[in-house]
Amino acid sequence: MLRKRIFILNDSNLQQIIHPSLLKRKIIHFDLDAFFAAVEIRDNPRLKGQPLIIGGMPNERGVVATASYEARKFGIHSAMSSAQAKKLCPQAIFLKPRFDAYSSASAEVFKILTNYCSIIEPMSLDEAYLDVTNISHQTSATKIAENIRHEIFLKTKLTASAGIAPNKMIAKIASDLNKPNGFAVIKPQFCFPFMQTLPLKKVPFIGPVTSRKFASHNLFTCSDVFRIGKNYIIENFGPNAEWVYDKACGIDESEVITTHVRKSYGEEETFIKDIINYSDKINMLKKMVASLSEYLLKKNISFKTVTIKIKYSNFTVKTKSKSFPLYFFEKNILEKISLQLLEEMNCEKVPLRLMGVSVSNVINKKDLQQETLFGDYI
Ligand SMILES: [Mg+2]
């Protein structure tokens, strides 16, 4: 318990003793700026300077995946309905996402990152944490971040922002401070005072539900939480809320995790006898979707990409995928997309010896709230 009593009061000023965890690591958080929009502008310079929205069309029931900085000036942000975005900025240009282009740009960026550092945790196509503790003896973490940003721009013509800090949480907040095309360094001795300037809702991990609960006790900022003290937090929000106090004080001991165990989930089946009848194919796919969906719900998995795989009787394999800007988990949507993909594969009359359905770009729903929250200030 003593270990966590890290601050002492000195007159009216707070003097900090640096928490030991802040001296253990050097983390860089990279985040490409308005990624989908930036790729579109790079590939079509006439879009430069325009309010640009990547996502669903306003006359459909889609949402904004990414808005260019010019569009953000109108109050448009990711996850807003495209219809609402159109109302806010009627002259905005709407484009459907081109995930192939984004994936290949992302692959180029990650190739650069891996040239510098082996401890990388990708968070999405355009975001990653690097643990540079062991490689920042010769060159400072800041210099490494600047070299990487420079090389990313040189090779991909895309800009990335970086946050450099002793832990993932503060690095993540820092990369947002000087966006776009900027960086911020929060050194160990400034972590506590820096956090004290922030509202709770700006802290990763602290979702809107937690923020609201704390707000009902007049606790709006990290500073409010620190001043009220850990005992008050535990008494009023339960022992499980202790972590909020730690985060508010700038403590986050989570490691940069290089391997995510599962990248996709799926079902596939090789048939004893080739299936020829189209309605049999549909029924088989529906059965697979139902079983996959049941498993995903049980495991709390949401996903962005659906893939259908078929094998002809001559062993030719074909796959077709569809990706979406936001995560979803509903069985009926998965079924609809799967059937649509099957239809697009033109295999009505072709005998099939195998069929499969899988989802990728997955996330556990408990992390989804963070993702949505991050979306607000990416
Ligand atoms: Mg981004």
Short mmCIF file of C-alpha atoms and ligand atoms in Angstrom, two decimals:
data_model
loop_
_atom_site.label_atom_id
_atom_site.label_comp_id
_atom_site.label_asym_id
_atom_site.label_seq_id
_atom_site.Cartn_x
_atom_site.Cartn_y
_atom_site.Cartn_z
CA MET A 1 0.00 0.00 0.00
CA LEU A 2 2.80 2.37 0.89
CA ARG A 3 4.28 2.04 -2.57
CA LYS A 4 1.33 3.89 -4.03
CA ARG A 5 1.52 6.86 -1.68
CA ILE A 6 3.60 8.75 -4.12
CA PHE A 7 2.75 12.36 -3.51
CA ILE A 8 3.27 14.57 -0.51
CA LEU A 9 1.80 17.96 0.22
CA ASN A 10 4.20 20.81 0.63
CA ASP A 11 2.47 24.02 1.73
CA SER A 12 -0.08 24.79 -0.96
CA ASN A 13 2.09 23.27 -3.68
CA LEU A 14 2.19 19.63 -4.54
CA GLN A 15 5.64 18.19 -4.67
CA GLN A 16 5.95 14.94 -6.47
CA ILE A 17 8.04 11.89 -5.78
CA ILE A 18 8.25 10.12 -9.10
CA HIS A 19 6.48 6.77 -9.07
CA PRO A 20 9.02 3.99 -9.77
CA SER A 21 6.99 2.69 -12.74
CA LEU A 22 7.67 5.98 -14.53
CA LEU A 23 11.38 5.25 -14.60
CA LYS A 24 11.07 1.78 -16.13
CA ARG A 25 10.00 2.30 -19.71
CA LYS A 26 10.16 4.58 -22.72
CA ILE A 27 7.12 4.25 -24.92
CA ILE A 28 6.25 5.89 -28.22
CA HIS A 29 2.66 5.96 -29.47
CA PHE A 30 2.30 6.60 -33.19
CA ASP A 31 -0.94 7.64 -34.78
CA LEU A 32 -1.30 8.52 -38.46
CA ASP A 33 -3.25 11.74 -38.97
CA ALA A 34 -6.80 11.41 -40.35
CA PHE A 35 -5.53 8.20 -41.93
CA PHE A 36 -8.25 7.19 -44.42
CA ALA A 37 -8.71 10.82 -45.54
CA ALA A 38 -4.94 11.33 -45.80
CA VAL A 39 -4.57 8.31 -48.11
CA GLU A 40 -7.38 9.61 -50.34
CA ILE A 41 -5.82 13.08 -50.52
CA ARG A 42 -2.39 11.59 -51.24
CA ASP A 43 -3.85 9.56 -54.11
CA ASN A 44 -5.96 12.42 -55.43
CA PRO A 45 -4.37 15.80 -54.60
CA ARG A 46 -7.43 17.66 -55.90
CA LEU A 47 -9.09 16.69 -52.60
CA LYS A 48 -6.51 18.68 -50.64
CA GLY A 49 -7.99 21.47 -48.55
CA GLN A 50 -11.54 20.18 -48.99
CA PRO A 51 -13.88 18.99 -46.26
CA LEU A 52 -13.61 15.27 -46.96
CA ILE A 53 -15.52 12.44 -45.34
CA ILE A 54 -14.68 8.76 -45.68
CA GLY A 55 -17.49 6.40 -44.70
CA GLY A 56 -21.12 5.78 -45.56
CA MET A 57 -22.94 8.00 -48.05
CA PRO A 58 -25.30 10.54 -46.48
CA ASN A 59 -28.32 9.05 -48.24
CA GLU A 60 -27.50 5.64 -46.77
CA ARG A 61 -27.57 4.80 -43.10
CA GLY A 62 -23.78 4.88 -42.81
CA VAL A 63 -21.42 6.61 -40.42
CA VAL A 64 -18.27 8.72 -40.74
CA ALA A 65 -15.11 6.59 -40.53
CA THR A 66 -12.63 9.46 -40.90
CA ALA A 67 -13.08 13.16 -41.55
CA SER A 68 -10.36 15.42 -42.95
CA TYR A 69 -9.25 18.27 -40.70
CA GLU A 70 -11.20 20.71 -42.89
CA ALA A 71 -14.37 18.67 -42.24
CA ARG A 72 -13.65 18.51 -38.50
CA LYS A 73 -13.89 22.31 -38.36
CA PHE A 74 -17.62 21.83 -38.96
CA GLY A 75 -17.90 19.61 -35.88
CA ILE A 76 -17.80 16.39 -37.87
CA HIS A 77 -16.13 13.42 -36.16
CA SER A 78 -15.82 9.67 -36.58
CA ALA A 79 -18.85 7.52 -35.73
CA MET A 80 -21.23 10.44 -36.46
CA SER A 81 -23.98 9.52 -38.93
CA SER A 82 -23.14 10.57 -42.47
CA ALA A 83 -26.56 12.24 -42.76
CA GLN A 84 -25.76 14.43 -39.75
CA ALA A 85 -22.32 15.23 -41.23
CA LYS A 86 -23.98 16.33 -44.47
CA LYS A 87 -26.27 18.64 -42.50
CA LEU A 88 -23.30 20.24 -40.73
CA CYS A 89 -21.32 20.65 -43.95
CA PRO A 90 -23.44 20.34 -47.13
CA GLN A 91 -20.42 20.99 -49.38
CA ALA A 92 -18.43 18.07 -47.91
CA ILE A 93 -17.13 15.43 -50.30
CA PHE A 94 -18.16 11.90 -49.32
CA LEU A 95 -16.07 8.89 -50.38
CA LYS A 96 -16.54 5.19 -49.72
CA PRO A 97 -13.57 3.61 -47.92
CA ARG A 98 -10.95 1.82 -50.03
CA PHE A 99 -9.67 -0.65 -47.47
CA ASP A 100 -7.18 -2.22 -49.87
CA ALA A 101 -5.40 1.12 -50.24
CA TYR A 102 -5.42 1.71 -46.47
CA SER A 103 -4.13 -1.80 -45.74
CA SER A 104 -1.20 -1.44 -48.10
CA ALA A 105 -0.31 2.04 -46.74
CA SER A 106 -0.52 0.61 -43.23
CA ALA A 107 1.75 -2.31 -44.17
CA GLU A 108 4.36 0.16 -45.45
CA VAL A 109 4.22 2.11 -42.19
CA PHE A 110 4.53 -1.00 -40.02
CA LYS A 111 7.50 -2.14 -42.11
CA ILE A 112 9.25 1.12 -41.20
CA LEU A 113 8.36 0.71 -37.52
CA THR A 114 9.77 -2.82 -37.40
CA ASN A 115 13.06 -1.57 -38.86
CA TYR A 116 13.52 0.53 -35.74
CA CYS A 117 12.04 -1.54 -32.98
CA SER A 118 10.94 -5.13 -32.38
CA ILE A 119 8.57 -4.48 -29.48
CA ILE A 120 5.51 -3.16 -31.32
CA GLU A 121 1.85 -3.44 -30.43
CA PRO A 122 -0.39 -2.55 -33.38
CA MET A 123 -3.69 -1.09 -32.21
CA SER A 124 -5.29 -0.62 -35.62
CA LEU A 125 -4.24 0.07 -39.19
CA ASP A 126 -2.91 3.48 -38.23
CA GLU A 127 -1.86 3.24 -34.63
CA ALA A 128 0.83 1.43 -32.64
CA TYR A 129 2.83 1.45 -29.42
CA LEU A 130 6.60 0.93 -29.47
CA ASP A 131 8.65 0.06 -26.39
CA VAL A 132 12.02 1.69 -27.12
CA THR A 133 13.45 1.31 -23.59
CA ASN A 134 16.30 -0.90 -24.73
CA ILE A 135 17.18 0.96 -27.90
CA SER A 136 17.06 4.49 -26.55
CA HIS A 137 20.48 4.49 -24.87
CA GLN A 138 22.39 5.70 -27.92
CA THR A 139 19.65 7.79 -29.49
CA SER A 140 16.94 9.41 -27.38
CA ALA A 141 13.36 8.19 -27.64
CA THR A 142 12.45 11.59 -29.04
CA LYS A 143 15.07 11.31 -31.79
CA ILE A 144 13.85 7.80 -32.63
CA ALA A 145 10.28 9.10 -32.91
CA GLU A 146 11.39 11.98 -35.11
CA ASN A 147 13.42 9.69 -37.39
CA ILE A 148 10.45 7.38 -37.77
CA ARG A 149 8.02 10.22 -38.50
CA HIS A 150 10.43 11.56 -41.08
CA GLU A 151 10.84 8.18 -42.77
CA ILE A 152 7.08 7.53 -42.78
CA PHE A 153 6.54 10.80 -44.60
CA LEU A 154 9.41 10.20 -47.00
CA LYS A 155 8.20 6.74 -48.01
CA THR A 156 4.42 7.04 -47.81
CA LYS A 157 3.72 10.79 -48.02
CA LEU A 158 1.56 10.39 -44.92
CA THR A 159 2.04 12.22 -41.64
CA ALA A 160 2.07 10.57 -38.25
CA SER A 161 1.90 12.14 -34.81
CA ALA A 162 3.86 10.73 -31.90
CA GLY A 163 3.63 10.76 -28.13
CA ILE A 164 6.71 9.91 -26.09
CA ALA A 165 6.23 9.04 -22.42
CA PRO A 166 7.12 6.51 -19.71
CA ASN A 167 3.90 4.54 -20.21
CA LYS A 168 1.31 3.65 -22.83
CA MET A 169 -1.51 5.72 -21.36
CA ILE A 170 0.43 8.99 -21.31
CA ALA A 171 2.08 8.28 -24.69
CA LYS A 172 -1.40 7.82 -26.16
CA ILE A 173 -2.63 11.11 -24.72
CA ALA A 174 0.58 12.86 -25.81
CA SER A 175 0.35 11.79 -29.46
CA ASP A 176 -2.91 13.72 -29.65
CA LEU A 177 -1.52 16.94 -28.21
CA ASN A 178 0.14 18.34 -31.32
CA LYS A 179 -1.87 16.64 -34.03
CA PRO A 180 -1.57 16.72 -37.00
CA ASN A 181 2.07 16.05 -37.89
CA GLY A 182 3.41 16.80 -34.42
CA PHE A 183 4.83 15.15 -31.37
CA ALA A 184 4.89 15.68 -27.63
CA VAL A 185 7.24 14.41 -24.94
CA ILE A 186 6.09 13.93 -21.36
CA LYS A 187 9.11 13.20 -19.18
CA PRO A 188 8.71 11.20 -15.94
CA GLN A 189 8.89 14.24 -13.68
CA PHE A 190 6.07 15.92 -15.63
CA CYS A 191 3.70 12.96 -15.82
CA PHE A 192 1.84 13.75 -12.62
CA PRO A 193 1.45 17.50 -13.18
CA PHE A 194 0.47 16.84 -16.80
CA MET A 195 -2.26 14.39 -15.82
CA GLN A 196 -3.59 16.87 -13.28
CA THR A 197 -4.50 19.24 -16.09
CA LEU A 198 -6.79 16.71 -17.79
CA PRO A 199 -10.50 16.05 -17.54
CA LEU A 200 -11.24 12.38 -16.69
CA LYS A 201 -12.89 11.79 -20.04
CA LYS A 202 -9.59 12.47 -21.82
CA VAL A 203 -7.94 9.54 -20.03
CA PRO A 204 -7.80 6.31 -22.03
CA PHE A 205 -9.45 3.41 -20.16
CA ILE A 206 -11.81 5.75 -18.34
CA GLY A 207 -14.98 5.36 -20.41
CA PRO A 208 -18.07 7.58 -20.49
CA VAL A 209 -19.88 5.41 -17.91
CA THR A 210 -17.09 5.79 -15.36
CA SER A 211 -16.74 9.51 -16.14
CA ARG A 212 -20.47 10.03 -15.51
CA LYS A 213 -20.34 8.11 -12.22
CA PHE A 214 -17.47 10.26 -11.02
CA ALA A 215 -19.14 13.45 -12.29
CA SER A 216 -22.15 12.69 -10.06
CA HIS A 217 -19.70 13.14 -7.16
CA ASN A 218 -18.39 16.39 -8.62
CA LEU A 219 -15.20 14.69 -9.76
CA PHE A 220 -14.52 15.93 -13.27
CA THR A 221 -10.75 16.05 -13.58
CA CYS A 222 -7.73 13.95 -12.64
CA SER A 223 -6.89 16.66 -10.17
CA ASP A 224 -10.34 16.28 -8.50
CA VAL A 225 -9.72 12.54 -8.13
CA PHE A 226 -6.25 13.03 -6.68
CA ARG A 227 -7.41 15.66 -4.20
CA ILE A 228 -10.37 13.65 -2.93
CA GLY A 229 -8.01 10.75 -2.23
CA LYS A 230 -7.94 7.03 -2.76
CA ASN A 231 -9.99 6.20 0.36
CA TYR A 232 -12.93 8.27 -0.84
CA ILE A 233 -12.79 6.57 -4.25
CA ILE A 234 -12.80 3.09 -2.71
CA GLU A 235 -15.55 3.94 -0.19
CA ASN A 236 -17.82 5.44 -2.80
CA PHE A 237 -17.08 3.45 -5.94
CA GLY A 238 -15.82 0.16 -4.50
CA PRO A 239 -12.33 -1.38 -4.35
CA ASN A 240 -12.46 -2.05 -8.09
CA ALA A 241 -12.35 1.70 -8.75
CA GLU A 242 -8.88 2.09 -7.27
CA TRP A 243 -7.38 1.93 -10.75
CA VAL A 244 -9.12 5.19 -11.68
CA TYR A 245 -7.12 6.89 -8.96
CA ASP A 246 -3.88 5.38 -10.29
CA LYS A 247 -4.64 6.40 -13.88
CA ALA A 248 -5.57 9.91 -12.75
CA CYS A 249 -2.12 10.12 -11.15
CA GLY A 250 -0.43 8.98 -14.36
CA ILE A 251 0.29 5.38 -13.42
CA ASP A 252 -0.16 2.72 -16.06
CA GLU A 253 1.97 -0.37 -15.87
CA SER A 254 0.60 -2.19 -18.92
CA GLU A 255 3.25 -3.59 -21.22
CA VAL A 256 3.58 -3.24 -24.97
CA ILE A 257 2.28 -6.60 -26.12
CA THR A 258 3.82 -7.75 -29.37
CA THR A 259 1.64 -10.73 -30.17
CA HIS A 260 -2.09 -10.75 -30.25
CA VAL A 261 -3.12 -14.35 -29.96
CA ARG A 262 -6.03 -14.46 -32.37
CA LYS A 263 -6.42 -12.41 -35.52
CA SER A 264 -9.44 -14.18 -36.96
CA TYR A 265 -12.19 -16.64 -36.11
CA GLY A 266 -13.95 -18.88 -38.57
CA GLU A 267 -15.71 -22.06 -39.53
CA GLU A 268 -15.12 -24.14 -42.59
CA GLU A 269 -16.24 -27.49 -43.78
CA THR A 270 -15.13 -29.91 -46.47
CA PHE A 271 -18.15 -31.80 -47.80
CA ILE A 272 -18.24 -35.55 -48.21
CA LYS A 273 -20.02 -34.98 -51.49
CA ASP A 274 -19.72 -31.76 -53.51
CA ILE A 275 -22.65 -29.39 -53.07
CA ILE A 276 -24.25 -28.35 -56.34
CA ASN A 277 -27.66 -26.95 -55.46
CA TYR A 278 -27.52 -23.21 -54.64
CA SER A 279 -30.14 -23.39 -51.92
CA ASP A 280 -28.06 -26.10 -50.21
CA LYS A 281 -25.07 -23.76 -50.33
CA ILE A 282 -27.12 -20.99 -48.74
CA ASN A 283 -28.40 -23.29 -46.01
CA MET A 284 -24.91 -24.57 -45.28
CA LEU A 285 -23.56 -21.02 -45.03
CA LYS A 286 -26.42 -19.98 -42.73
CA LYS A 287 -25.62 -22.94 -40.48
CA MET A 288 -21.95 -21.95 -40.31
CA VAL A 289 -22.79 -18.30 -39.62
CA ALA A 290 -25.12 -19.34 -36.79
CA SER A 291 -22.47 -21.51 -35.18
CA LEU A 292 -19.69 -18.90 -35.63
CA SER A 293 -21.93 -16.15 -34.34
CA GLU A 294 -22.83 -18.12 -31.23
CA TYR A 295 -19.13 -18.63 -30.48
CA LEU A 296 -18.28 -14.93 -31.05
CA LEU A 297 -21.09 -13.78 -28.78
CA LYS A 298 -19.93 -16.14 -26.05
CA LYS A 299 -16.38 -14.79 -26.37
CA ASN A 300 -17.52 -11.14 -26.63
CA ILE A 301 -15.84 -10.68 -29.99
CA SER A 302 -16.73 -7.87 -32.39
CA PHE A 303 -15.27 -7.58 -35.87
CA LYS A 304 -14.90 -5.39 -38.93
CA THR A 305 -14.12 -7.86 -41.71
CA VAL A 306 -16.05 -10.85 -43.04
CA THR A 307 -14.48 -13.36 -45.43
CA ILE A 308 -16.05 -16.18 -47.40
CA LYS A 309 -13.93 -19.00 -48.78
CA ILE A 310 -14.96 -21.61 -51.32
CA LYS A 311 -13.12 -24.50 -52.97
CA TYR A 312 -14.24 -25.93 -56.31
CA SER A 313 -14.16 -29.64 -57.06
CA ASN A 314 -10.89 -29.03 -58.99
CA PHE A 315 -9.40 -27.64 -55.71
CA THR A 316 -9.28 -24.01 -56.86
CA VAL A 317 -9.76 -21.82 -53.78
CA LYS A 318 -11.47 -18.44 -53.90
CA THR A 319 -12.01 -15.93 -51.11
CA LYS A 320 -13.95 -12.70 -50.93
CA SER A 321 -13.96 -10.18 -48.06
CA LYS A 322 -15.83 -7.12 -47.00
CA SER A 323 -14.68 -4.66 -44.33
CA PHE A 324 -16.50 -1.96 -42.42
CA PRO A 325 -15.28 1.15 -40.64
CA LEU A 326 -16.86 0.18 -37.31
CA TYR A 327 -16.97 -3.02 -35.30
CA PHE A 328 -20.15 -5.08 -35.17
CA PHE A 329 -21.22 -8.43 -33.71
CA GLU A 330 -24.86 -8.97 -34.74
CA LYS A 331 -25.70 -12.35 -36.23
CA ASN A 332 -28.22 -11.00 -38.74
CA ILE A 333 -25.67 -8.55 -40.18
CA LEU A 334 -23.01 -11.26 -40.38
CA GLU A 335 -25.49 -13.49 -42.18
CA LYS A 336 -26.55 -10.80 -44.61
CA ILE A 337 -22.96 -9.92 -45.54
CA SER A 338 -21.94 -13.58 -45.86
CA LEU A 339 -24.83 -14.33 -48.22
CA GLN A 340 -24.06 -11.19 -50.21
CA LEU A 341 -20.42 -12.24 -50.58
CA LEU A 342 -21.44 -15.74 -51.63
CA GLU A 343 -23.73 -14.29 -54.26
CA GLU A 344 -20.93 -12.07 -55.55
CA MET A 345 -18.71 -15.12 -56.01
CA ASN A 346 -20.97 -16.37 -58.82
CA CYS A 347 -20.92 -19.96 -57.67
CA GLU A 348 -24.62 -20.81 -58.13
CA LYS A 349 -24.02 -23.66 -60.49
CA VAL A 350 -20.47 -24.64 -59.59
CA PRO A 351 -19.99 -27.78 -57.45
CA LEU A 352 -18.28 -26.89 -54.19
CA ARG A 353 -16.18 -29.20 -52.07
CA LEU A 354 -15.50 -26.72 -49.26
CA MET A 355 -17.04 -23.61 -47.84
CA GLY A 356 -15.94 -21.34 -44.99
CA VAL A 357 -16.81 -18.10 -43.27
CA SER A 358 -14.49 -16.12 -41.02
CA VAL A 359 -14.22 -12.74 -39.32
CA SER A 360 -11.04 -10.73 -38.80
CA ASN A 361 -10.04 -7.27 -37.53
CA VAL A 362 -11.43 -8.48 -34.24
CA ILE A 363 -11.66 -6.82 -30.86
CA ASN A 364 -12.92 -7.94 -27.49
CA LYS A 365 -16.01 -5.95 -26.55
CA LYS A 366 -14.48 -4.88 -23.25
CA ASP A 367 -11.85 -2.99 -25.29
CA LEU A 368 -14.47 -1.60 -27.63
CA GLN A 369 -15.52 1.19 -25.31
CA GLN A 370 -11.93 2.45 -25.31
CA GLU A 371 -11.80 2.29 -29.08
CA THR A 372 -15.02 4.31 -29.37
CA LEU A 373 -13.73 6.74 -26.83
CA PHE A 374 -10.39 7.09 -28.63
CA GLY A 375 -12.33 7.76 -31.81
CA ASP A 376 -13.43 11.04 -30.31
CA TYR A 377 -10.00 12.55 -30.46
CA ILE A 378 -8.08 10.58 -33.07
MG MG B 1 -5.23 8.08 -36.58
#
